[in-house]
GROMACS .gro file of C-alpha atoms in nm:
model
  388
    1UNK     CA    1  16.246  14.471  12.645
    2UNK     CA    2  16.514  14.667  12.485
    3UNK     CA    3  16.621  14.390  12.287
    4UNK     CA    4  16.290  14.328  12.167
    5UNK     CA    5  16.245  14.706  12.042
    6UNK     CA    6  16.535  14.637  11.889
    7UNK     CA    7  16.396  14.362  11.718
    8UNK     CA    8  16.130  14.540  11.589
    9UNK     CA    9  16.321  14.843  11.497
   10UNK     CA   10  16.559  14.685  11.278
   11UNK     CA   11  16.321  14.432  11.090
   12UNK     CA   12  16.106  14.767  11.009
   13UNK     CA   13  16.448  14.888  10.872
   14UNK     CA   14  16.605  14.582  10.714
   15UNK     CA   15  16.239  14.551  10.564
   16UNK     CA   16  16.176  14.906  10.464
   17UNK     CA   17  16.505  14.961  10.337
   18UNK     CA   18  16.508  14.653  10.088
   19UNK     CA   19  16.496  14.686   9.701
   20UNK     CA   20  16.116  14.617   9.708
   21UNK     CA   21  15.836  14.850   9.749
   22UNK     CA   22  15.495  14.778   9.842
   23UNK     CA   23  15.223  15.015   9.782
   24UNK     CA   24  14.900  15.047   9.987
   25UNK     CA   25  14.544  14.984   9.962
   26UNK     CA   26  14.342  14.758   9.712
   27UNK     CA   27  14.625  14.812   9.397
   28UNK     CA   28  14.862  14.557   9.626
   29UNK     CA   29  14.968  14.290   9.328
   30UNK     CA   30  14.857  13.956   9.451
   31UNK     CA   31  15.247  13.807   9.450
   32UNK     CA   32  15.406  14.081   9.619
   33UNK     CA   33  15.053  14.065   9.874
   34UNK     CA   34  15.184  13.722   9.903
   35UNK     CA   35  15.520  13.786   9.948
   36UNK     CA   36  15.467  14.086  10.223
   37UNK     CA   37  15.194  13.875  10.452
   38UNK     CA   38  15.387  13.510  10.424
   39UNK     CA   39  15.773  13.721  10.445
   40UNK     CA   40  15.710  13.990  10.736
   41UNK     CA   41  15.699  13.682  10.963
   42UNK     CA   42  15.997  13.440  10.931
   43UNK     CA   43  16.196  13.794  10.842
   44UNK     CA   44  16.137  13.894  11.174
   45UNK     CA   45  16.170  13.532  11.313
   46UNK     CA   46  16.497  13.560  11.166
   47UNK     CA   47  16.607  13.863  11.300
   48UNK     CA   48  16.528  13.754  11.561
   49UNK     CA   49  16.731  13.400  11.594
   50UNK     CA   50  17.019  13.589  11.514
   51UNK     CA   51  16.975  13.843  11.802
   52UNK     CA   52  16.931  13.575  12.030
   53UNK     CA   53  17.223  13.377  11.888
   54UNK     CA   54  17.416  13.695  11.957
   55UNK     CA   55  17.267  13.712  12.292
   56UNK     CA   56  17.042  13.979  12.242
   57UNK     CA   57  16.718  13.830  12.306
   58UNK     CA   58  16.623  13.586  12.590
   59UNK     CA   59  16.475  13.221  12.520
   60UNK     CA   60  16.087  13.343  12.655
   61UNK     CA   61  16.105  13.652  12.431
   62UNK     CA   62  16.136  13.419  12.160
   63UNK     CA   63  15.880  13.181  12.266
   64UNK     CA   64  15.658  13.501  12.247
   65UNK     CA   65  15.734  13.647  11.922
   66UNK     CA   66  15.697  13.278  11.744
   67UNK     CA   67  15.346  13.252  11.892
   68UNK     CA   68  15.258  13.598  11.757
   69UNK     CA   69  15.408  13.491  11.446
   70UNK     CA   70  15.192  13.182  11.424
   71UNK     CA   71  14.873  13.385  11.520
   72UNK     CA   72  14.905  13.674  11.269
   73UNK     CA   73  14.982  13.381  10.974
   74UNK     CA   74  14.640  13.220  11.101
   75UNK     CA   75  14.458  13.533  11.114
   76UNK     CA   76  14.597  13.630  10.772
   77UNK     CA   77  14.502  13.283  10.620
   78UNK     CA   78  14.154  13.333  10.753
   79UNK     CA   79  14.129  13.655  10.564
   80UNK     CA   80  14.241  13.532  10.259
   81UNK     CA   81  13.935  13.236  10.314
   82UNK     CA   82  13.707  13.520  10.403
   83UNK     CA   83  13.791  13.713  10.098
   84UNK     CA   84  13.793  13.395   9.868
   85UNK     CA   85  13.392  13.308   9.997
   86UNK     CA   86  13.329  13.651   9.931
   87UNK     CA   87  13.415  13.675   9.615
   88UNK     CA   88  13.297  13.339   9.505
   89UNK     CA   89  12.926  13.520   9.669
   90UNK     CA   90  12.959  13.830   9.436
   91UNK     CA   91  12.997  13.637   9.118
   92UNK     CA   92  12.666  13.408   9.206
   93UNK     CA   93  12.457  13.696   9.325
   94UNK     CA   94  12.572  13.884   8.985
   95UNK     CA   95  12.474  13.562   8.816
   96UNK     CA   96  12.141  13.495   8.967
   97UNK     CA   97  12.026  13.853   8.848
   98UNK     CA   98  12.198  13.793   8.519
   99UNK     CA   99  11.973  13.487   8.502
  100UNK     CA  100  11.657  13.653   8.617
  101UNK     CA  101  11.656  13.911   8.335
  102UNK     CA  102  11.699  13.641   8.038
  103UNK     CA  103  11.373  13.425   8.223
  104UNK     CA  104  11.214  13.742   8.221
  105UNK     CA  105  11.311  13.834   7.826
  106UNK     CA  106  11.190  13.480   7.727
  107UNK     CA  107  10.866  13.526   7.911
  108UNK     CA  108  10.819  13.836   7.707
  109UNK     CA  109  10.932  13.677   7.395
  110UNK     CA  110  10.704  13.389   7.428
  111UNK     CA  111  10.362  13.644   7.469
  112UNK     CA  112  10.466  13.828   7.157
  113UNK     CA  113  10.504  13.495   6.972
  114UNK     CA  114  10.165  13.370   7.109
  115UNK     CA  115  10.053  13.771   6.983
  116UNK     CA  116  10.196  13.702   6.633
  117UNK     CA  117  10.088  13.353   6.577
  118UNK     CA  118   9.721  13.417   6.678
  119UNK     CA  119   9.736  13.731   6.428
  120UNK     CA  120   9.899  13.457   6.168
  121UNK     CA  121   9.577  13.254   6.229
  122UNK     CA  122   9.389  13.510   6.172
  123UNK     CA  123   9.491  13.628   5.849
  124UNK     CA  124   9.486  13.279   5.732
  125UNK     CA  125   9.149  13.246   5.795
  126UNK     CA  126   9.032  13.588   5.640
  127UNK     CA  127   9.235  13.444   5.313
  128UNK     CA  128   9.006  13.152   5.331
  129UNK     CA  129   9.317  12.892   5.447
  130UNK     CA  130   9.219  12.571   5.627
  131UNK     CA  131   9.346  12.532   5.989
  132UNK     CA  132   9.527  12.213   6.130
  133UNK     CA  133   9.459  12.160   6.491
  134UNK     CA  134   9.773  11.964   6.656
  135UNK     CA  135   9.679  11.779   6.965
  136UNK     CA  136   9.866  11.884   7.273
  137UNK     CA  137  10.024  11.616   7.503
  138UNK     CA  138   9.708  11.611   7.694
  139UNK     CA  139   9.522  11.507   7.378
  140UNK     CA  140   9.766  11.302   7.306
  141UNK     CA  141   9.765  11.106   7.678
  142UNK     CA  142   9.399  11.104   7.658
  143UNK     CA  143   9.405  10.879   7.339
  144UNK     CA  144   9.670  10.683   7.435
  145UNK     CA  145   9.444  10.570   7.756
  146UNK     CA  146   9.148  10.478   7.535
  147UNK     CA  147   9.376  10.286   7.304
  148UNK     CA  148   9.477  10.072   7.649
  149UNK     CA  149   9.172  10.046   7.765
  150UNK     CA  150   8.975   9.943   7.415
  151UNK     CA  151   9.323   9.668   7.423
  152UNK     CA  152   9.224   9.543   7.764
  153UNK     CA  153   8.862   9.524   7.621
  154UNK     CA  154   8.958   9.303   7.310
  155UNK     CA  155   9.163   9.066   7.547
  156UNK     CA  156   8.853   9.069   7.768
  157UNK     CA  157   8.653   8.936   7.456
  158UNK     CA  158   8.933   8.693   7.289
  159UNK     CA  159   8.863   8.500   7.642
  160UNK     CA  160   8.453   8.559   7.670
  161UNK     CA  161   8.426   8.317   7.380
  162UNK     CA  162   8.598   7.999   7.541
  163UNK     CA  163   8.409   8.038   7.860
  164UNK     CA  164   8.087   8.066   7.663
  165UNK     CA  165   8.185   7.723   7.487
  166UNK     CA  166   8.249   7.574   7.827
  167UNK     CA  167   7.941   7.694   7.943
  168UNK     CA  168   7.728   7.558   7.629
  169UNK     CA  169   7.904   7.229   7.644
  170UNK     CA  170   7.790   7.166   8.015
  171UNK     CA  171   7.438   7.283   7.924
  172UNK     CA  172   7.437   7.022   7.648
  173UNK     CA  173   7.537   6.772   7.851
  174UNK     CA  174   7.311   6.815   8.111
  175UNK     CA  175   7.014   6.915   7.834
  176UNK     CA  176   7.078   6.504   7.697
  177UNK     CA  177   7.072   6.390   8.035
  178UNK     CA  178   6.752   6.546   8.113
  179UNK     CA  179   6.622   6.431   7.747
  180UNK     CA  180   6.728   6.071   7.816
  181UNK     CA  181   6.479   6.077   8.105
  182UNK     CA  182   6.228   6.297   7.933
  183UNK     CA  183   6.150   6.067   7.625
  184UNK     CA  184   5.808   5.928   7.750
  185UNK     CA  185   5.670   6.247   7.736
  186UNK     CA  186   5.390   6.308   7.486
  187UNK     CA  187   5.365   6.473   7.149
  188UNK     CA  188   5.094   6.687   7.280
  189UNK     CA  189   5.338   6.833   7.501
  190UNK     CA  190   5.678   6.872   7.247
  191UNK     CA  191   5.435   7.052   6.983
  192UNK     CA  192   5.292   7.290   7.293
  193UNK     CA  193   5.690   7.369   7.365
  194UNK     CA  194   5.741   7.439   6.972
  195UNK     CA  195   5.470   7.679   6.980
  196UNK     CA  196   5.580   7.853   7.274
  197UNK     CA  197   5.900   7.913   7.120
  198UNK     CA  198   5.761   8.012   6.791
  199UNK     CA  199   5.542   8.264   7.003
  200UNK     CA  200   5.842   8.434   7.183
  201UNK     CA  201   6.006   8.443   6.862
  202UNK     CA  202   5.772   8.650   6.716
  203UNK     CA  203   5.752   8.889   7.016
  204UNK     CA  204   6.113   8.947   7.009
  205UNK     CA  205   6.086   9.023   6.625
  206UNK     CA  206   5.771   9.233   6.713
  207UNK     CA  207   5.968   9.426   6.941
  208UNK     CA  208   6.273   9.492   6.744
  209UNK     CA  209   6.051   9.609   6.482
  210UNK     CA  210   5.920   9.883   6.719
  211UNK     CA  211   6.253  10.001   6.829
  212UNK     CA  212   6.377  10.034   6.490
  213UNK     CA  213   6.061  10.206   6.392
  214UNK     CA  214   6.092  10.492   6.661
  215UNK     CA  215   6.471  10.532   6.595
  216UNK     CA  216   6.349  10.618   6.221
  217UNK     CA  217   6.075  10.843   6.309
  218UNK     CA  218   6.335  11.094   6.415
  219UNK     CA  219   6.342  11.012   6.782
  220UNK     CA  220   6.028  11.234   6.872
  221UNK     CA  221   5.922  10.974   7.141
  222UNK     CA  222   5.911  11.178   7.479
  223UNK     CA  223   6.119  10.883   7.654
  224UNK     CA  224   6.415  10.930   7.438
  225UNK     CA  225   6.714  11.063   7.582
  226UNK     CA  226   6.842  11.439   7.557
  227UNK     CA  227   7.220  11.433   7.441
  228UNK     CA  228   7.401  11.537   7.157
  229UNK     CA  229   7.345  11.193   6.958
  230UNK     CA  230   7.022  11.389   6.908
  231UNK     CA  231   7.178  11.679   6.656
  232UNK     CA  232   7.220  11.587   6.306
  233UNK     CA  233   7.568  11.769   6.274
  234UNK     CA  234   7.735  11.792   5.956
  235UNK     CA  235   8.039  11.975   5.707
  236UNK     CA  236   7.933  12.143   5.459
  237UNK     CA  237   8.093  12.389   5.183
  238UNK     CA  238   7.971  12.753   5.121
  239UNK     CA  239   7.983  12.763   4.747
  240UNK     CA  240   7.823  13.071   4.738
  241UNK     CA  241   7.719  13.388   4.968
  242UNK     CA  242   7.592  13.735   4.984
  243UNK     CA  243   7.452  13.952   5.230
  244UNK     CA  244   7.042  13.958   5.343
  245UNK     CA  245   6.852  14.185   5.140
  246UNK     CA  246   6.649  14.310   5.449
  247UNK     CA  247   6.880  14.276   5.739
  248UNK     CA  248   7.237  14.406   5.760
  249UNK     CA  249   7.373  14.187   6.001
  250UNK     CA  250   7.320  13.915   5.827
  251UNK     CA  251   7.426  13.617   5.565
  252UNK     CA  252   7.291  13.378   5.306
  253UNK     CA  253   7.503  13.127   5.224
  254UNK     CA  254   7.441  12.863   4.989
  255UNK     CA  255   7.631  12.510   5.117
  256UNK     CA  256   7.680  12.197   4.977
  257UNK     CA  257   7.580  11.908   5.251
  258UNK     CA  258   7.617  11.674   4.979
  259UNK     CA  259   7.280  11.550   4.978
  260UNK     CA  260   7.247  11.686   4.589
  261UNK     CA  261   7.082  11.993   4.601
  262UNK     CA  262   7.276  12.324   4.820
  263UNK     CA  263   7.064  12.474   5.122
  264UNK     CA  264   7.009  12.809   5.150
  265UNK     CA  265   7.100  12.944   5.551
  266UNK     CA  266   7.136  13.241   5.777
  267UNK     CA  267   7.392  13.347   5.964
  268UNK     CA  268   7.435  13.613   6.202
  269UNK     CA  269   7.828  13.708   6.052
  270UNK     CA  270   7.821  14.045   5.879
  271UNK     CA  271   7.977  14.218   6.164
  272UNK     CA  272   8.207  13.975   6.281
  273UNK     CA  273   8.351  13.775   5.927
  274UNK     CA  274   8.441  13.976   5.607
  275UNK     CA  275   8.268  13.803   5.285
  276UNK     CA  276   8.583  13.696   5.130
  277UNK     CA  277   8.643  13.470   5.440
  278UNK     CA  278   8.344  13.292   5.434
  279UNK     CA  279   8.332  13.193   4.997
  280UNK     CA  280   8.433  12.844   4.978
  281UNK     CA  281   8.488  12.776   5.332
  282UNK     CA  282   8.410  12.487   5.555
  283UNK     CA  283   8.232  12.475   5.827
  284UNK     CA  284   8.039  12.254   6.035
  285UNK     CA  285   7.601  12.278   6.009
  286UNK     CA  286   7.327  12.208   6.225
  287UNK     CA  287   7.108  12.004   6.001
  288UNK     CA  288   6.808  11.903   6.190
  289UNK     CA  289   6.657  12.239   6.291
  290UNK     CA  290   6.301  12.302   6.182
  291UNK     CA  291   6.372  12.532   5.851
  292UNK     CA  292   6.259  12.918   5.956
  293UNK     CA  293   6.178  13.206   5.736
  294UNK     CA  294   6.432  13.494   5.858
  295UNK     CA  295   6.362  13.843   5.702
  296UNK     CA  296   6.156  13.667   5.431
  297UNK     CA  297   6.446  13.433   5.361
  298UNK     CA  298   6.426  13.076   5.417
  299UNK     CA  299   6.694  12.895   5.651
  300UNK     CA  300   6.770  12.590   5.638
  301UNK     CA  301   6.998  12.504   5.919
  302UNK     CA  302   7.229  12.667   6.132
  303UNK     CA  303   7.616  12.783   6.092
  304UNK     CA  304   7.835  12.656   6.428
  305UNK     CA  305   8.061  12.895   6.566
  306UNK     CA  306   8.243  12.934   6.889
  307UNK     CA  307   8.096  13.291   7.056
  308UNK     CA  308   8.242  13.526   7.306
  309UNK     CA  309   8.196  13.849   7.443
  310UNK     CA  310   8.395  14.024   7.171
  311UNK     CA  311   8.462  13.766   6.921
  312UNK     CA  312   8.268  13.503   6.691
  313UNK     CA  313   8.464  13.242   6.537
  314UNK     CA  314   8.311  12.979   6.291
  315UNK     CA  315   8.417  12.631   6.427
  316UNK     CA  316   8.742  12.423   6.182
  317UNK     CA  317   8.649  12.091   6.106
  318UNK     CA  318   8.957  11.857   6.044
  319UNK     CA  319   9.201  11.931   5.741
  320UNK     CA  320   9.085  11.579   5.562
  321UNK     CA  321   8.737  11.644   5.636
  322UNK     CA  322   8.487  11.626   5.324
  323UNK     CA  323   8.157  11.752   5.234
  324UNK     CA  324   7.830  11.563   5.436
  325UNK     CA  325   8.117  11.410   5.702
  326UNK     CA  326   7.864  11.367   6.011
  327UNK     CA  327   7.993  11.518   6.374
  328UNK     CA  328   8.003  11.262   6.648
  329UNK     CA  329   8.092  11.209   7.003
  330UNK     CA  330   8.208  10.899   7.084
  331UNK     CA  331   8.053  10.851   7.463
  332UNK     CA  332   7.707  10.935   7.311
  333UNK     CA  333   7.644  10.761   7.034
  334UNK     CA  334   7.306  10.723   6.877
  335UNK     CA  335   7.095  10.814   6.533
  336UNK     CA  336   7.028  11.192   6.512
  337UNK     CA  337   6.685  11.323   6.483
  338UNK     CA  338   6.539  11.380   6.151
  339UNK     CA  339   6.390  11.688   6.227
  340UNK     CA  340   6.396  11.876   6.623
  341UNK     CA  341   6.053  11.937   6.729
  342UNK     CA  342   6.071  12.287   6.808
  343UNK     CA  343   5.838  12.247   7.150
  344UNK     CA  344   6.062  12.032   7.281
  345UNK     CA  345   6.365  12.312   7.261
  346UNK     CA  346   6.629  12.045   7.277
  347UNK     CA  347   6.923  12.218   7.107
  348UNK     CA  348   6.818  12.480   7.428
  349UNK     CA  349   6.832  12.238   7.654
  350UNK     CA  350   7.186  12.070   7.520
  351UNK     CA  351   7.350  12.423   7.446
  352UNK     CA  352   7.507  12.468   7.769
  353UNK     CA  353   7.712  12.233   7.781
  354UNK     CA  354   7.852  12.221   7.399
  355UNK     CA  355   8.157  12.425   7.443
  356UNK     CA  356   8.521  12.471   7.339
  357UNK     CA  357   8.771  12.375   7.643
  358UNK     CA  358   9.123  12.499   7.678
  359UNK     CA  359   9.307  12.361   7.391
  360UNK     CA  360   9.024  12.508   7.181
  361UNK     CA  361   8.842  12.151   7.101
  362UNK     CA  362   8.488  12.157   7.081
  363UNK     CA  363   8.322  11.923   7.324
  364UNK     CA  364   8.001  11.834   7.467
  365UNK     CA  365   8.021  11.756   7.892
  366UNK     CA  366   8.400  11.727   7.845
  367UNK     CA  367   8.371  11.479   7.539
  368UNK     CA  368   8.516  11.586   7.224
  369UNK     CA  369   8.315  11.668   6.874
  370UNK     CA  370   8.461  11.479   6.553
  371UNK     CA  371   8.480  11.333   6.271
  372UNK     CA  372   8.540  10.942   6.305
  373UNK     CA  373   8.939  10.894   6.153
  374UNK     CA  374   8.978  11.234   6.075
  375UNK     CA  375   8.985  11.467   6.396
  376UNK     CA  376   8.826  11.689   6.640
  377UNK     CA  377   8.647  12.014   6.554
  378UNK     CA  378   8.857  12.279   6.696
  379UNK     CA  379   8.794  12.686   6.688
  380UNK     CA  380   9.105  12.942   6.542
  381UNK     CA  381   9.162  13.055   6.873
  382UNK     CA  382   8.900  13.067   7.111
  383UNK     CA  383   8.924  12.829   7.427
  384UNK     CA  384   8.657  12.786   7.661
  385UNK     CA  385   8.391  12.958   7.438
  386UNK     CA  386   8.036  12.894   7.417
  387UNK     CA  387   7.928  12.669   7.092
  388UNK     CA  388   7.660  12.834   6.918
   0.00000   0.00000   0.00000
């Protein structure tokens, strides 16, 4: 044991007393860190060789000190891992908040461009500037199904023809076959045949001639049905506009439907549209409402505008649009009334369910309002509004 304490005693000297100094704490260079952790060991180790080749230290002695060598080199190497891992943990953790605040600064960025762009819109509109709606990607996936399914259609029809001519060809064959065998029968009975057709001929002429005669009368037949092919929807130009004489909330616009002559209507805008924004605007009409004295002014129709709590908007038709362009929905079509029969309060009735959606396209039961080549009717900024 004396030997060992020797050992010790003069590697702490030889060690101490050597030309390099090591200072304490977390300032400890990395090489000369290095140096002391992966040094203290074989120096002592070698001290210790040449005690024992001197004969001052026995073989198990020896044995001992290398193990405790070997140990304090593994713990030291699993401190240097442990340190390492740590380190390589601050830097992510500082990077994951780092990362965090910029998501946080875009979100905030986005709402204020959202903030200016719908103020952008808005002064557009006041200045009497147009609005182009741009179809979103779900506008654009819905049209791009149609277009497959109206291909899958066409194929469908390019075939129906061959298996109709099939078809006729086997009745025609059979028809000559029958006619072979029917040639005894009288005259009497060929002219009776010939009359029957002629008879079911007129019927069906008879009967078209009804049809198209109720379609023209405007559609007042009870039976009809109640959809949106029923309103006679239009764009129209205000070429000129002032304010009511006797009521201060509202307009009279004069608008060109294109039908020769300007109408004179009433709209409900004063306190919700400046003038200047409403002069040679357009704007989509209700044409087929019964015309209504309002204040002593005669109205002719109907302005469309998306309506919410706080906000009117007057609906955009598409950029290319022109004057008279008629409004349609493509899953209802049909002839509009000529005039709605006030009893029947079918713009009530249909009201509910005309609407903007999300992406601020008006739409009737989901189906969107346009203008056939041309585009949908949208609102400036108003999504899921009623249509009014």
């Amino acid at each position: 044991m004396r030997s060992v304490s020797l050992l010790f005693r003069t590697s702490f000297v030889v060690f101490s007393r050597s030309r390099f100094s090591f200072p304490v704490g977390p300032s400890l260079p990395r090489a000369q860190e290095s140096f002391f952790f992966k040094c203290l060991p074989r120096l002592s180790l070698y001290h210790l060789q040449g005690m024992v080749s001197n004969g001052m230290a026995s073989g198990a002695e020896l044995e001992r000190v290398k193990a405790r060598a070997e140990l304090a080199e593994k713990i030291l190497n699993d401190l240097q891992v442990r340190v390492a891992a740590l380190k390589q943990a601050a830097v992510k953790e500082a990077g994951l908040a780092e990362e965090e605040q910029l998501s946080k600064e875009n979100a905030e960025i986005k709402i204020e461009i959202e903030a200016i762009k719908k103020a952008l819109v808005m002064a557009e509109i006041g200045n009497g500037v147009r609005q182009v709606h741009l179809p979103t990607k779900a506008e654009l996936a819905k049209f791009s199904t149609k277009a497959a399914q109206s291909a899958a259609t066409v194929a469908t029809s390019a075939t129906a023809p061959s298996v109709k001519v099939e078809e006729q060809a086997v009745s025609k064959g059979e028809s000559g076959g029958k006619k072979s065998k029917q040639n005894d029968k009288s005259e009497a009975g060929g002219k009776k045949a010939k009359q029957d057709k002629v008879a079911k001929g007129d019927g069906e002429a008879k009967a078209k001639k009804s049809g198209a005669a109720s379609a023209a009368g405007g559609g007042d037949d009870g039976e009809a049905q109640v959809d949106i092919s029923r309103l006679d929807m239009r764009v129209g130009k205000i070429v000129a506009i002032e304010k009511h004489p006797d009521a201060d909330s509202l307009y009279v616009e004069q608008v060109d439907l294109g039908e020769g002559r300007n109408r004179s209507i009433c709209s409900g805008l004063v306190n919700h549209i400046p003038i200047n924004a409403m002069k040679d605007r357009f704007a989509v009409f209700m044409c087929n409402l019964k015309p209504a004295k309002m204040r002593g002014v005669m109205s002719e129709g109907m302005i469309m505008c998306a309506v919410s709590p706080d906000k009117t908007e007057v609906l955009v038709p598409p950029a290319d649009s022109a004057i008279g362009d008629r409004v349609t929905v493509d899953e209802y079509p049909g002839t509009p009334d000529k005039q709605l029969n006030p009893k029947k309060k079918i713009w009530e009735t249909l009201k509910p369910d005309v609407r903007t959606n999300a992406d601020r396209i008006a739409t009737y039961k989901g189906a969107v309002l346009k203008i056939d080549g041309k585009g949908a009717v949208v609102a400036p900024t108003l999504a899921d509004a009623q249509i009014s």
